[in-house]
PDB file of C-alpha atoms in Angstrom:
ATOM      1  CA  UNK A 126      17.269 -18.451  15.225  1.00 60.00           C
ATOM      2  CA  UNK A 127      14.869 -19.627  17.889  1.00 61.00           C
ATOM      3  CA  UNK A 128      14.985 -16.261  19.873  1.00 61.00           C
ATOM      4  CA  UNK A 129      13.560 -14.791  16.514  1.00 63.00           C
ATOM      5  CA  UNK A 130      10.514 -17.769  16.717  1.00 66.00           C
ATOM      6  CA  UNK A 131      11.890 -19.460  13.685  1.00 65.00           C
ATOM      7  CA  UNK A 132      11.909 -23.121  14.796  1.00 70.00           C
ATOM      8  CA  UNK A 133      11.766 -24.682  10.679  1.00 72.00           C
ATOM      9  CA  UNK A 134      14.371 -23.384   7.795  1.00 69.00           C
ATOM     10  CA  UNK A 135      12.659 -20.757   5.967  1.00 73.00           C
ATOM     11  CA  UNK A 136      11.686 -21.754   2.061  1.00 77.00           C
ATOM     12  CA  UNK A 137      14.539 -19.193   1.154  1.00 77.00           C
ATOM     13  CA  UNK A 138      17.200 -20.815   2.641  1.00 77.00           C
ATOM     14  CA  UNK A 139      16.795 -24.541   1.216  1.00 79.00           C
ATOM     15  CA  UNK A 140      18.871 -23.994  -1.927  1.00 82.00           C
ATOM     16  CA  UNK A 141      21.875 -23.310   0.888  1.00 79.00           C
ATOM     17  CA  UNK A 142      21.535 -25.995   2.712  1.00 81.00           C
ATOM     18  CA  UNK A 143      24.245 -27.501   0.881  1.00 84.00           C
ATOM     19  CA  UNK A 144      27.645 -25.893   0.150  1.00 85.00           C
ATOM     20  CA  UNK A 145      27.752 -26.377  -3.565  1.00 89.00           C
ATOM     21  CA  UNK A 146      24.166 -24.490  -3.398  1.00 89.00           C
ATOM     22  CA  UNK A 147      25.357 -21.901  -1.395  1.00 87.00           C
ATOM     23  CA  UNK A 148      28.337 -21.215  -3.795  1.00 91.00           C
ATOM     24  CA  UNK A 149      26.298 -21.292  -6.812  1.00 93.00           C
ATOM     25  CA  UNK A 150      23.485 -19.061  -5.200  1.00 92.00           C
ATOM     26  CA  UNK A 151      25.372 -16.925  -3.630  1.00 90.00           C
ATOM     27  CA  UNK A 152      27.018 -15.806  -6.860  1.00 95.00           C
ATOM     28  CA  UNK A 153      23.839 -16.329  -8.782  1.00 95.00           C
ATOM     29  CA  UNK A 154      22.380 -13.560  -6.553  1.00 93.00           C
ATOM     30  CA  UNK A 155      24.978 -11.155  -6.177  1.00 94.00           C
ATOM     31  CA  UNK A 156      25.321 -11.370 -10.217  1.00 96.00           C
ATOM     32  CA  UNK A 157      21.830 -10.450 -10.570  1.00 96.00           C
ATOM     33  CA  UNK A 158      21.593  -8.498  -8.631  1.00 94.00           C
ATOM     34  CA  UNK A 159      24.545  -6.026  -9.037  1.00 94.00           C
ATOM     35  CA  UNK A 160      23.744  -6.597 -12.552  1.00 96.00           C
ATOM     36  CA  UNK A 161      20.363  -4.842 -12.823  1.00 95.00           C
ATOM     37  CA  UNK A 162      21.433  -2.033 -10.352  1.00 92.00           C
ATOM     38  CA  UNK A 163      24.300  -0.769 -12.322  1.00 93.00           C
ATOM     39  CA  UNK A 164      23.046  -1.734 -15.768  1.00 93.00           C
ATOM     40  CA  UNK A 165      20.186   1.116 -14.911  1.00 92.00           C
ATOM     41  CA  UNK A 166      22.670   3.291 -13.253  1.00 93.00           C
ATOM     42  CA  UNK A 167      25.219   3.414 -15.447  1.00 91.00           C
ATOM     43  CA  UNK A 168      22.945   3.492 -18.366  1.00 90.00           C
ATOM     44  CA  UNK A 169      22.014   6.469 -17.187  1.00 90.00           C
ATOM     45  CA  UNK A 170      25.428   8.139 -17.237  1.00 87.00           C
ATOM     46  CA  UNK A 171      24.878   8.601 -13.203  1.00 86.00           C
ATOM     47  CA  UNK A 172      28.645   9.052 -11.622  1.00 83.00           C
ATOM     48  CA  UNK A 173      30.626  10.723  -9.394  1.00 79.00           C
ATOM     49  CA  UNK A 174      29.182  12.078  -6.287  1.00 80.00           C
ATOM     50  CA  UNK A 175      25.886  11.053  -7.160  1.00 87.00           C
ATOM     51  CA  UNK A 176      26.936   7.805  -7.827  1.00 86.00           C
ATOM     52  CA  UNK A 177      28.601   7.365  -4.201  1.00 82.00           C
ATOM     53  CA  UNK A 178      24.897   8.856  -2.512  1.00 85.00           C
ATOM     54  CA  UNK A 179      22.691   6.296  -4.859  1.00 88.00           C
ATOM     55  CA  UNK A 180      25.612   3.222  -3.821  1.00 85.00           C
ATOM     56  CA  UNK A 181      25.450   4.382  -0.039  1.00 84.00           C
ATOM     57  CA  UNK A 182      21.427   5.012  -0.547  1.00 87.00           C
ATOM     58  CA  UNK A 183      21.275   1.208  -1.394  1.00 86.00           C
ATOM     59  CA  UNK A 184      23.735   0.015   1.729  1.00 84.00           C
ATOM     60  CA  UNK A 185      21.709   1.951   4.244  1.00 85.00           C
ATOM     61  CA  UNK A 186      18.332   0.117   2.464  1.00 85.00           C
ATOM     62  CA  UNK A 187      19.545  -3.491   2.709  1.00 83.00           C
ATOM     63  CA  UNK A 188      20.837  -2.938   5.913  1.00 83.00           C
ATOM     64  CA  UNK A 189      17.665  -1.322   7.312  1.00 83.00           C
ATOM     65  CA  UNK A 190      15.940  -4.647   5.639  1.00 82.00           C
ATOM     66  CA  UNK A 191      18.467  -7.143   7.235  1.00 79.00           C
ATOM     67  CA  UNK A 192      17.711  -5.331  10.544  1.00 80.00           C
ATOM     68  CA  UNK A 193      14.107  -6.401  10.158  1.00 77.00           C
ATOM     69  CA  UNK A 194      12.690  -9.256  12.322  1.00 70.00           C
ATOM     70  CA  UNK A 195      10.264  -9.859   9.618  1.00 69.00           C
ATOM     71  CA  UNK A 196      12.692 -11.110   7.017  1.00 71.00           C
ATOM     72  CA  UNK A 197      13.743 -14.084   8.873  1.00 70.00           C
ATOM     73  CA  UNK A 198      17.430 -13.008   8.442  1.00 72.00           C
ATOM     74  CA  UNK A 199      18.071 -12.607  12.525  1.00 71.00           C
ATOM     75  CA  UNK A 200      17.285  -9.221  12.775  1.00 70.00           C
ATOM     76  CA  UNK A 201      19.775  -7.272  14.610  1.00 71.00           C
ATOM     77  CA  UNK A 202      21.380  -9.892  15.844  1.00 72.00           C
ATOM     78  CA  UNK A 203      22.059 -11.263  12.466  1.00 73.00           C
ATOM     79  CA  UNK A 204      22.800 -15.110  11.573  1.00 74.00           C
ATOM     80  CA  UNK A 205      24.965 -16.612  14.508  1.00 75.00           C
ATOM     81  CA  UNK A 206      26.342 -19.839  15.964  1.00 74.00           C
ATOM     82  CA  UNK A 207      27.883 -20.855  12.817  1.00 78.00           C
ATOM     83  CA  UNK A 208      29.844 -23.418  14.554  1.00 79.00           C
ATOM     84  CA  UNK A 209      30.181 -26.271  11.759  1.00 77.00           C
ATOM     85  CA  UNK A 210      31.499 -26.533   8.035  1.00 81.00           C
ATOM     86  CA  UNK A 211      31.370 -29.946   6.531  1.00 81.00           C
ATOM     87  CA  UNK A 212      31.576 -31.346   9.504  1.00 82.00           C
ATOM     88  CA  UNK A 213      34.377 -29.692  10.962  1.00 86.00           C
ATOM     89  CA  UNK A 214      34.363 -27.865  14.271  1.00 85.00           C
ATOM     90  CA  UNK A 215      35.036 -24.032  13.126  1.00 83.00           C
ATOM     91  CA  UNK A 216      36.097 -23.061  16.714  1.00 85.00           C
ATOM     92  CA  UNK A 217      39.212 -25.702  16.659  1.00 88.00           C
ATOM     93  CA  UNK A 218      42.802 -23.950  16.090  1.00 90.00           C
ATOM     94  CA  UNK A 219      43.389 -26.280  13.273  1.00 91.00           C
ATOM     95  CA  UNK A 220      40.778 -25.454  11.198  1.00 88.00           C
ATOM     96  CA  UNK A 221      41.036 -21.793  12.181  1.00 90.00           C
ATOM     97  CA  UNK A 222      45.088 -21.636  10.916  1.00 92.00           C
ATOM     98  CA  UNK A 223      43.334 -23.769   7.713  1.00 90.00           C
ATOM     99  CA  UNK A 224      40.612 -21.358   6.908  1.00 91.00           C
ATOM    100  CA  UNK A 225      43.582 -18.238   7.409  1.00 93.00           C
ATOM    101  CA  UNK A 226      45.331 -19.984   4.977  1.00 95.00           C
ATOM    102  CA  UNK A 227      42.728 -20.791   2.666  1.00 94.00           C
ATOM    103  CA  UNK A 228      41.668 -16.849   2.679  1.00 94.00           C
ATOM    104  CA  UNK A 229      45.252 -15.850   1.901  1.00 96.00           C
ATOM    105  CA  UNK A 230      45.505 -18.208  -0.664  1.00 97.00           C
ATOM    106  CA  UNK A 231      42.039 -17.001  -2.159  1.00 97.00           C
ATOM    107  CA  UNK A 232      43.782 -13.493  -1.889  1.00 96.00           C
ATOM    108  CA  UNK A 233      46.194 -13.893  -3.908  1.00 97.00           C
ATOM    109  CA  UNK A 234      44.322 -15.668  -6.414  1.00 97.00           C
ATOM    110  CA  UNK A 235      41.745 -12.527  -6.709  1.00 97.00           C
ATOM    111  CA  UNK A 236      45.063 -10.401  -6.553  1.00 95.00           C
ATOM    112  CA  UNK A 237      46.755 -11.926  -9.409  1.00 97.00           C
ATOM    113  CA  UNK A 238      43.259 -12.109 -11.230  1.00 96.00           C
ATOM    114  CA  UNK A 239      42.392  -8.408 -10.799  1.00 95.00           C
ATOM    115  CA  UNK A 240      46.167  -7.920 -12.097  1.00 94.00           C
ATOM    116  CA  UNK A 241      45.793  -9.702 -14.979  1.00 96.00           C
ATOM    117  CA  UNK A 242      42.311  -8.168 -15.881  1.00 95.00           C
ATOM    118  CA  UNK A 243      44.020  -4.857 -15.818  1.00 93.00           C
ATOM    119  CA  UNK A 244      46.836  -5.788 -18.049  1.00 95.00           C
ATOM    120  CA  UNK A 245      44.400  -7.296 -20.599  1.00 96.00           C
ATOM    121  CA  UNK A 246      42.258  -5.005 -23.369  1.00 95.00           C
ATOM    122  CA  UNK A 247      39.643  -5.027 -21.191  1.00 95.00           C
ATOM    123  CA  UNK A 248      41.626  -3.568 -18.412  1.00 94.00           C
ATOM    124  CA  UNK A 249      43.257  -0.907 -20.704  1.00 94.00           C
ATOM    125  CA  UNK A 250      39.444   0.174 -21.608  1.00 94.00           C
ATOM    126  CA  UNK A 251      38.287   0.376 -18.124  1.00 93.00           C
ATOM    127  CA  UNK A 252      41.686   2.807 -17.643  1.00 91.00           C
ATOM    128  CA  UNK A 253      40.410   4.839 -20.596  1.00 92.00           C
ATOM    129  CA  UNK A 254      36.738   5.269 -19.253  1.00 91.00           C
ATOM    130  CA  UNK A 255      38.302   6.388 -16.156  1.00 88.00           C
ATOM    131  CA  UNK A 256      40.267   8.836 -17.444  1.00 89.00           C
ATOM    132  CA  UNK A 257      37.803  10.207 -20.440  1.00 88.00           C
ATOM    133  CA  UNK A 258      34.597   8.508 -20.492  1.00 87.00           C
ATOM    134  CA  UNK A 259      33.211  10.575 -22.862  1.00 89.00           C
ATOM    135  CA  UNK A 260      36.348  10.096 -25.663  1.00 91.00           C
ATOM    136  CA  UNK A 261      35.881   6.265 -25.518  1.00 89.00           C
ATOM    137  CA  UNK A 262      32.044   6.793 -26.252  1.00 89.00           C
ATOM    138  CA  UNK A 263      32.660   8.632 -29.229  1.00 91.00           C
ATOM    139  CA  UNK A 264      35.111   6.030 -30.359  1.00 89.00           C
ATOM    140  CA  UNK A 265      32.591   3.331 -30.448  1.00 89.00           C
ATOM    141  CA  UNK A 266      33.091   1.284 -27.317  1.00 92.00           C
ATOM    142  CA  UNK A 267      29.755   0.676 -25.118  1.00 92.00           C
ATOM    143  CA  UNK A 268      31.209   1.727 -22.209  1.00 93.00           C
ATOM    144  CA  UNK A 269      27.730   0.835 -20.021  1.00 94.00           C
ATOM    145  CA  UNK A 270      28.586  -2.895 -20.914  1.00 95.00           C
ATOM    146  CA  UNK A 271      32.476  -2.578 -19.374  1.00 95.00           C
ATOM    147  CA  UNK A 272      31.230  -0.460 -16.396  1.00 95.00           C
ATOM    148  CA  UNK A 273      28.519  -2.821 -15.585  1.00 96.00           C
ATOM    149  CA  UNK A 274      30.871  -5.798 -16.810  1.00 96.00           C
ATOM    150  CA  UNK A 275      33.533  -4.770 -14.088  1.00 95.00           C
ATOM    151  CA  UNK A 276      30.873  -3.778 -11.238  1.00 94.00           C
ATOM    152  CA  UNK A 277      29.734  -7.254 -11.331  1.00 97.00           C
ATOM    153  CA  UNK A 278      33.250  -8.544 -11.205  1.00 97.00           C
ATOM    154  CA  UNK A 279      33.436  -6.488  -8.159  1.00 94.00           C
ATOM    155  CA  UNK A 280      30.350  -7.579  -6.522  1.00 94.00           C
ATOM    156  CA  UNK A 281      31.670 -11.028  -7.012  1.00 96.00           C
ATOM    157  CA  UNK A 282      34.823 -10.676  -5.674  1.00 96.00           C
ATOM    158  CA  UNK A 283      32.920  -9.064  -2.396  1.00 92.00           C
ATOM    159  CA  UNK A 284      30.970 -11.788  -2.300  1.00 93.00           C
ATOM    160  CA  UNK A 285      34.102 -14.167  -1.982  1.00 95.00           C
ATOM    161  CA  UNK A 286      34.837 -11.861   0.802  1.00 92.00           C
ATOM    162  CA  UNK A 287      31.710 -12.366   2.139  1.00 88.00           C
ATOM    163  CA  UNK A 288      31.969 -16.095   1.834  1.00 90.00           C
ATOM    164  CA  UNK A 289      35.187 -16.218   3.761  1.00 91.00           C
ATOM    165  CA  UNK A 290      34.513 -13.873   6.510  1.00 88.00           C
ATOM    166  CA  UNK A 291      31.455 -15.576   7.816  1.00 84.00           C
ATOM    167  CA  UNK A 292      33.240 -19.266   8.703  1.00 86.00           C
ATOM    168  CA  UNK A 293      35.900 -17.223  10.491  1.00 86.00           C
ATOM    169  CA  UNK A 294      33.538 -15.394  12.888  1.00 83.00           C
ATOM    170  CA  UNK A 295      30.979 -17.610  13.343  1.00 77.00           C
ATOM    171  CA  UNK A 296      28.590 -14.575  12.574  1.00 76.00           C
ATOM    172  CA  UNK A 297      27.220 -12.246  10.345  1.00 78.00           C
ATOM    173  CA  UNK A 298      24.783  -9.183  11.203  1.00 77.00           C
ATOM    174  CA  UNK A 299      23.397  -6.221   9.520  1.00 78.00           C
ATOM    175  CA  UNK A 300      26.336  -4.213  11.085  1.00 74.00           C
ATOM    176  CA  UNK A 301      28.815  -5.107   8.560  1.00 76.00           C
ATOM    177  CA  UNK A 302      26.661  -3.908   5.968  1.00 76.00           C
ATOM    178  CA  UNK A 303      25.885  -0.117   7.278  1.00 76.00           C
ATOM    179  CA  UNK A 304      27.154   2.707   5.703  1.00 79.00           C
ATOM    180  CA  UNK A 305      30.163   3.688   7.693  1.00 81.00           C
ATOM    181  CA  UNK A 306      31.726   0.270   6.619  1.00 77.00           C
ATOM    182  CA  UNK A 307      30.811   1.088   2.947  1.00 75.00           C
ATOM    183  CA  UNK A 308      32.335   5.005   3.275  1.00 79.00           C
ATOM    184  CA  UNK A 309      35.466   3.833   4.849  1.00 83.00           C
ATOM    185  CA  UNK A 310      36.027   1.730   1.630  1.00 78.00           C
ATOM    186  CA  UNK A 311      35.660   4.809  -0.315  1.00 76.00           C
ATOM    187  CA  UNK A 312      38.031   6.463   1.774  1.00 85.00           C
ATOM    188  CA  UNK A 313      40.261   3.878   0.863  1.00 85.00           C
ATOM    189  CA  UNK A 314      39.646   4.716  -2.491  1.00 81.00           C
ATOM    190  CA  UNK A 315      40.839   8.420  -2.083  1.00 82.00           C
ATOM    191  CA  UNK A 316      43.866   7.851  -0.177  1.00 87.00           C
ATOM    192  CA  UNK A 317      45.180   5.070  -2.271  1.00 83.00           C
ATOM    193  CA  UNK A 318      44.303   6.603  -5.318  1.00 77.00           C
ATOM    194  CA  UNK A 319      41.880   5.297  -8.422  1.00 68.00           C
ATOM    195  CA  UNK A 320      44.419   3.712 -10.258  1.00 66.00           C
TER     196      UNK A 320
END
């Protein structure tokens, strides 16, 4: 990030200097942030269009924050020139193929996990919340706990996607967090159905 007048590693990047530290802190930061956000949103019973607007506003706020050069995150250029991972050159055909195969395997594992989660008691309660939240609330279920848990799980799955995206492209910019990309995902849900 020399174009950004950053010559030394900023203090907040030190935990990310090693691969295990990157995984731990990547999941920890994602988990904590998504828990705090979702707990307070679901506790206030915000849902539907209002929930979508708040999440889009949060995406826009994060986009604007990460676009600033003062954050030492590369500004609008983002974090670029990732060429090596564990000593392997990410631009060689063998490593690109290996990353692709690894990503497909992780996708299969996540898909299988999601299917098992849906079939479990936890998943059936989530379907019940989707169909009639008030009925489950009156039946004594802690709806906020289930909603928060699935939101955090979804955020952790997104974190896995981000961790797999960067080595394959070598760059991550705030443009990947813009509202347009987030709205596209909402369109996928609308077209594909909530189930």
